[in-house]
């Protein structure tokens, strides 16, 4: 079983829709959590960190549920430019090595 | 100019050939990484280096070697390429004291095809 699990999708949504992705992690020692965005054939880039209390950055909201060991990403008012693969990333305490999920593909259509 | 550069960007090579992928960075980070990405498998760590004298194997180091020539340069070698090493290869850097600790900064990737 992979340490970080994501639904690969694709999630196919119309512009303006709200879409949510979940990610589960198996390492209970995980302490840091992130969402990265990867456009087709491009390098991944940090979208946002995920804090215990949840955090928001514009149309994006990230939540962490430590008890159930999952994190989520909510995108409101989807734009065509949000089409990408979203990678869930964890890092355990004392380790500087991140663990990447396989990614969830989002397609926003007109 | 890009902070993390990779050369070549695309390469087609034959089975058994030796090939080197190069990575350079201007971010001043001590930590550098090599990953490969395959469809459906996500990013997997090949090797990482926390400073010039530090080299560590990742989860899939077999068939690969690395060299950290300087703080800014980290090269990945395939001594004898095989077709299942066909993949997209990314170099990355990080800074443990950065704004987002250990945020990974990726290069643009090298698309390698082994025939």
Short mmCIF file of C-alpha atoms in Angstrom, two decimals:
data_model
loop_
_atom_site.label_atom_id
_atom_site.label_comp_id
_atom_site.label_asym_id
_atom_site.label_seq_id
_atom_site.Cartn_x
_atom_site.Cartn_y
_atom_site.Cartn_z
CA UNK A 1 0.00 0.00 0.00
CA UNK A 2 1.40 3.36 -0.99
CA UNK A 3 2.08 5.72 1.91
CA UNK A 4 0.07 8.57 0.38
CA UNK A 5 -3.08 7.65 -1.52
CA UNK A 6 -5.06 9.82 -3.90
CA UNK A 7 -7.92 9.21 -6.29
CA UNK A 8 -6.29 9.67 -9.70
CA UNK A 9 -9.52 11.03 -11.25
CA UNK A 10 -9.91 12.70 -13.60
CA UNK A 11 -12.39 15.03 -11.97
CA UNK A 12 -14.21 16.69 -14.83
CA UNK A 13 -16.08 19.83 -13.71
CA UNK A 14 -17.61 22.90 -15.36
CA UNK A 15 -16.26 26.37 -14.81
CA UNK A 16 -17.55 27.87 -11.61
CA UNK A 17 -18.02 24.54 -9.87
CA UNK A 18 -16.68 23.64 -6.46
CA UNK A 19 -14.52 20.54 -6.36
CA UNK A 20 -12.81 18.72 -3.50
CA UNK A 21 -9.99 16.20 -3.40
CA UNK A 22 -9.02 13.98 -0.52
CA UNK A 23 -5.73 12.34 0.24
CA UNK A 24 -5.04 9.71 2.89
CA UNK A 25 -1.68 8.98 4.47
CA UNK A 26 -0.57 5.90 6.36
CA UNK A 27 2.40 7.21 8.33
CA UNK A 28 1.08 8.46 11.65
CA UNK A 29 4.41 10.24 12.20
CA UNK A 30 3.63 12.60 9.33
CA UNK A 31 3.84 16.17 10.56
CA UNK A 32 3.94 18.39 7.51
CA UNK A 33 1.45 18.40 4.68
CA UNK A 34 1.32 20.15 1.34
CA UNK A 35 -0.50 20.38 -1.93
CA UNK A 36 1.53 20.78 -5.11
CA UNK A 37 0.17 21.55 -8.54
CA UNK A 38 1.60 20.04 -11.71
CA UNK A 39 0.60 21.19 -15.17
CA UNK A 40 0.88 18.72 -18.04
CA UNK A 41 4.53 17.95 -18.84
CA UNK A 42 5.71 20.61 -16.40
CA UNK A 43 7.39 20.52 -13.03
CA UNK A 44 5.39 20.39 -9.78
CA UNK A 45 5.07 23.63 -7.85
CA UNK A 46 3.95 24.25 -4.30
CA UNK A 47 0.31 25.30 -4.14
CA UNK A 48 -0.08 25.56 -0.41
CA UNK A 49 0.90 24.11 2.92
CA UNK A 50 -1.77 22.47 5.04
CA UNK A 51 -2.02 23.59 8.65
CA UNK A 52 -3.71 21.81 11.51
CA UNK A 53 -6.35 24.48 11.84
CA UNK A 54 -7.04 24.52 8.12
CA UNK A 55 -6.07 27.35 5.86
CA UNK A 56 -7.36 29.27 2.90
CA UNK A 57 -5.67 30.98 0.01
CA UNK A 58 -8.15 32.75 -2.22
CA UNK A 59 -10.36 30.12 -3.83
CA UNK A 60 -8.36 27.26 -2.30
CA UNK A 61 -8.99 25.76 1.13
CA UNK A 62 -6.92 23.00 2.70
CA UNK A 63 -7.97 20.92 5.68
CA UNK A 64 -6.15 18.37 7.81
CA UNK A 65 -7.80 15.59 9.81
CA UNK A 66 -5.11 13.93 11.89
CA UNK A 67 -7.46 11.46 13.57
CA UNK A 68 -8.50 10.00 10.23
CA UNK A 69 -5.16 10.73 8.56
CA UNK A 70 -6.42 12.60 5.57
CA UNK A 71 -6.03 16.00 4.05
CA UNK A 72 -8.32 17.73 1.62
CA UNK A 73 -8.21 20.48 -0.96
CA UNK A 74 -11.32 22.45 -1.88
CA UNK A 75 -11.37 24.64 -4.97
CA UNK A 76 -14.25 27.10 -5.28
CA UNK A 77 -15.37 28.84 -8.47
CA UNK A 78 -13.18 26.64 -10.67
CA UNK A 79 -11.36 28.30 -13.56
CA UNK A 80 -10.18 26.74 -16.80
CA UNK A 81 -6.65 27.50 -15.60
CA UNK A 82 -7.15 25.24 -12.57
CA UNK A 83 -6.91 22.23 -14.88
CA UNK A 84 -3.84 20.35 -13.65
CA UNK A 85 -2.75 17.44 -11.49
CA UNK A 86 -2.78 18.06 -7.75
CA UNK A 87 -0.18 16.21 -5.71
CA UNK A 88 -0.63 15.48 -2.03
CA UNK A 89 2.66 15.54 -0.12
CA UNK A 90 3.55 14.58 3.44
CA UNK A 91 6.70 14.69 5.49
CA UNK A 92 7.31 12.94 8.79
CA UNK A 93 8.88 14.64 11.74
CA UNK A 94 12.66 14.49 11.68
CA UNK A 95 12.73 13.56 8.00
CA UNK A 96 13.50 16.07 5.32
CA UNK A 97 12.29 13.76 2.60
CA UNK A 98 8.78 14.37 1.28
CA UNK A 99 6.47 11.58 0.20
CA UNK A 100 4.39 12.34 -2.88
CA UNK A 101 1.02 10.92 -3.77
CA UNK A 102 0.38 9.93 -7.36
CA UNK A 103 -1.79 12.95 -7.98
CA UNK A 104 -5.40 13.76 -8.79
CA UNK A 105 -6.20 15.07 -12.25
CA UNK A 106 -8.64 17.98 -12.55
CA UNK A 107 -10.16 19.06 -15.84
CA UNK A 108 -12.25 22.23 -15.82
CA UNK A 109 -14.33 22.66 -18.96
CA UNK A 110 -16.28 25.66 -20.31
CA UNK B 1 16.48 32.89 -15.64
CA UNK B 2 15.24 29.69 -14.07
CA UNK B 3 16.51 28.91 -10.58
CA UNK B 4 16.84 25.17 -11.27
CA UNK B 5 17.95 24.06 -14.71
CA UNK B 6 18.30 20.61 -16.20
CA UNK B 7 20.15 19.43 -19.28
CA UNK B 8 19.31 17.88 -21.60
CA UNK B 9 15.56 18.52 -21.70
CA UNK B 10 14.93 15.58 -23.97
CA UNK B 11 17.10 12.59 -24.76
CA UNK B 12 16.67 9.40 -26.72
CA UNK B 13 19.31 6.77 -26.14
CA UNK B 14 19.86 3.09 -26.79
CA UNK B 15 19.92 0.22 -24.35
CA UNK B 16 23.34 -0.21 -22.77
CA UNK B 17 24.51 3.36 -23.30
CA UNK B 18 25.79 5.51 -20.46
CA UNK B 19 23.96 8.76 -20.01
CA UNK B 20 24.31 11.68 -17.62
CA UNK B 21 21.60 14.12 -16.66
CA UNK B 22 22.76 17.39 -15.20
CA UNK B 23 21.15 19.76 -12.76
CA UNK B 24 22.27 23.24 -11.75
CA UNK B 25 20.70 25.67 -9.31
CA UNK B 26 21.16 29.30 -8.40
CA UNK B 27 19.00 29.23 -5.28
CA UNK B 28 21.94 28.63 -2.96
CA UNK B 29 20.27 25.58 -1.43
CA UNK B 30 22.36 22.81 0.09
CA UNK B 31 19.76 20.11 -0.48
CA UNK B 32 19.27 18.57 -3.88
CA UNK B 33 17.20 15.62 -5.10
CA UNK B 34 16.63 13.46 -8.15
CA UNK B 35 13.19 12.01 -8.86
CA UNK B 36 11.66 10.06 -11.67
CA UNK B 37 8.02 10.27 -12.66
CA UNK B 38 6.14 7.55 -14.48
CA UNK B 39 2.48 7.63 -15.51
CA UNK B 40 0.35 6.22 -12.71
CA UNK B 41 3.29 5.91 -10.31
CA UNK B 42 3.89 9.49 -9.32
CA UNK B 43 7.21 10.91 -8.21
CA UNK B 44 9.76 8.50 -6.79
CA UNK B 45 13.01 9.54 -5.14
CA UNK B 46 16.21 8.19 -6.69
CA UNK B 47 18.97 9.95 -4.72
CA UNK B 48 19.33 12.98 -2.53
CA UNK B 49 22.18 15.07 -1.18
CA UNK B 50 22.14 17.42 1.79
CA UNK B 51 25.55 18.91 1.06
CA UNK B 52 28.53 18.36 -1.19
CA UNK B 53 29.88 15.50 0.93
CA UNK B 54 26.53 13.85 1.58
CA UNK B 55 24.89 11.39 -0.85
CA UNK B 56 21.95 9.17 0.06
CA UNK B 57 19.96 6.54 -1.78
CA UNK B 58 16.26 7.01 -2.30
CA UNK B 59 13.64 4.36 -2.81
CA UNK B 60 14.70 3.40 -6.35
CA UNK B 61 18.47 3.93 -6.64
CA UNK B 62 19.34 0.65 -8.40
CA UNK B 63 20.76 1.31 -11.86
CA UNK B 64 21.58 4.94 -11.05
CA UNK B 65 24.51 6.84 -9.58
CA UNK B 66 24.97 10.49 -8.70
CA UNK B 67 27.71 13.04 -8.30
CA UNK B 68 27.53 16.28 -6.32
CA UNK B 69 30.25 18.30 -7.97
CA UNK B 70 29.49 21.52 -6.12
CA UNK B 71 26.74 23.03 -4.03
CA UNK B 72 25.04 24.14 -7.22
CA UNK B 73 25.45 20.97 -9.30
CA UNK B 74 24.03 17.48 -8.92
CA UNK B 75 24.31 14.97 -11.75
CA UNK B 76 22.47 11.70 -12.27
CA UNK B 77 24.04 8.90 -14.31
CA UNK B 78 22.62 5.79 -15.85
CA UNK B 79 25.63 3.55 -16.31
CA UNK B 80 23.91 1.17 -18.71
CA UNK B 81 20.49 2.42 -19.70
CA UNK B 82 17.58 -0.01 -20.01
CA UNK B 83 14.11 0.58 -21.47
CA UNK B 84 12.33 0.61 -18.10
CA UNK B 85 14.36 3.69 -17.21
CA UNK B 86 12.30 5.59 -19.76
CA UNK B 87 10.66 8.30 -17.67
CA UNK B 88 10.48 11.99 -16.85
CA UNK B 89 13.32 12.94 -14.51
CA UNK B 90 13.16 15.91 -12.16
CA UNK B 91 15.87 17.56 -10.13
CA UNK B 92 14.77 19.54 -7.08
CA UNK B 93 16.28 21.67 -4.34
CA UNK B 94 15.07 22.66 -0.90
CA UNK B 95 16.01 24.87 2.01
CA UNK B 96 15.20 23.61 5.53
CA UNK B 97 15.02 27.19 6.77
CA UNK B 98 12.95 28.54 3.89
CA UNK B 99 9.62 30.29 4.14
CA UNK B 100 7.98 26.92 3.72
CA UNK B 101 10.53 24.59 5.28
CA UNK B 102 11.81 22.11 2.77
CA UNK B 103 9.57 23.34 -0.05
CA UNK B 104 10.75 21.49 -3.13
CA UNK B 105 11.80 23.64 -6.09
CA UNK B 106 11.82 21.56 -9.22
CA UNK B 107 13.68 21.91 -12.47
CA UNK B 108 11.77 21.69 -15.76
CA UNK B 109 12.46 17.98 -16.16
CA UNK B 110 14.34 15.76 -18.59
CA UNK B 111 12.32 13.41 -20.75
CA UNK B 112 14.44 10.31 -21.28
CA UNK B 113 13.58 7.54 -23.71
CA UNK B 114 15.63 4.34 -23.80
CA UNK B 115 15.06 2.25 -26.92
#
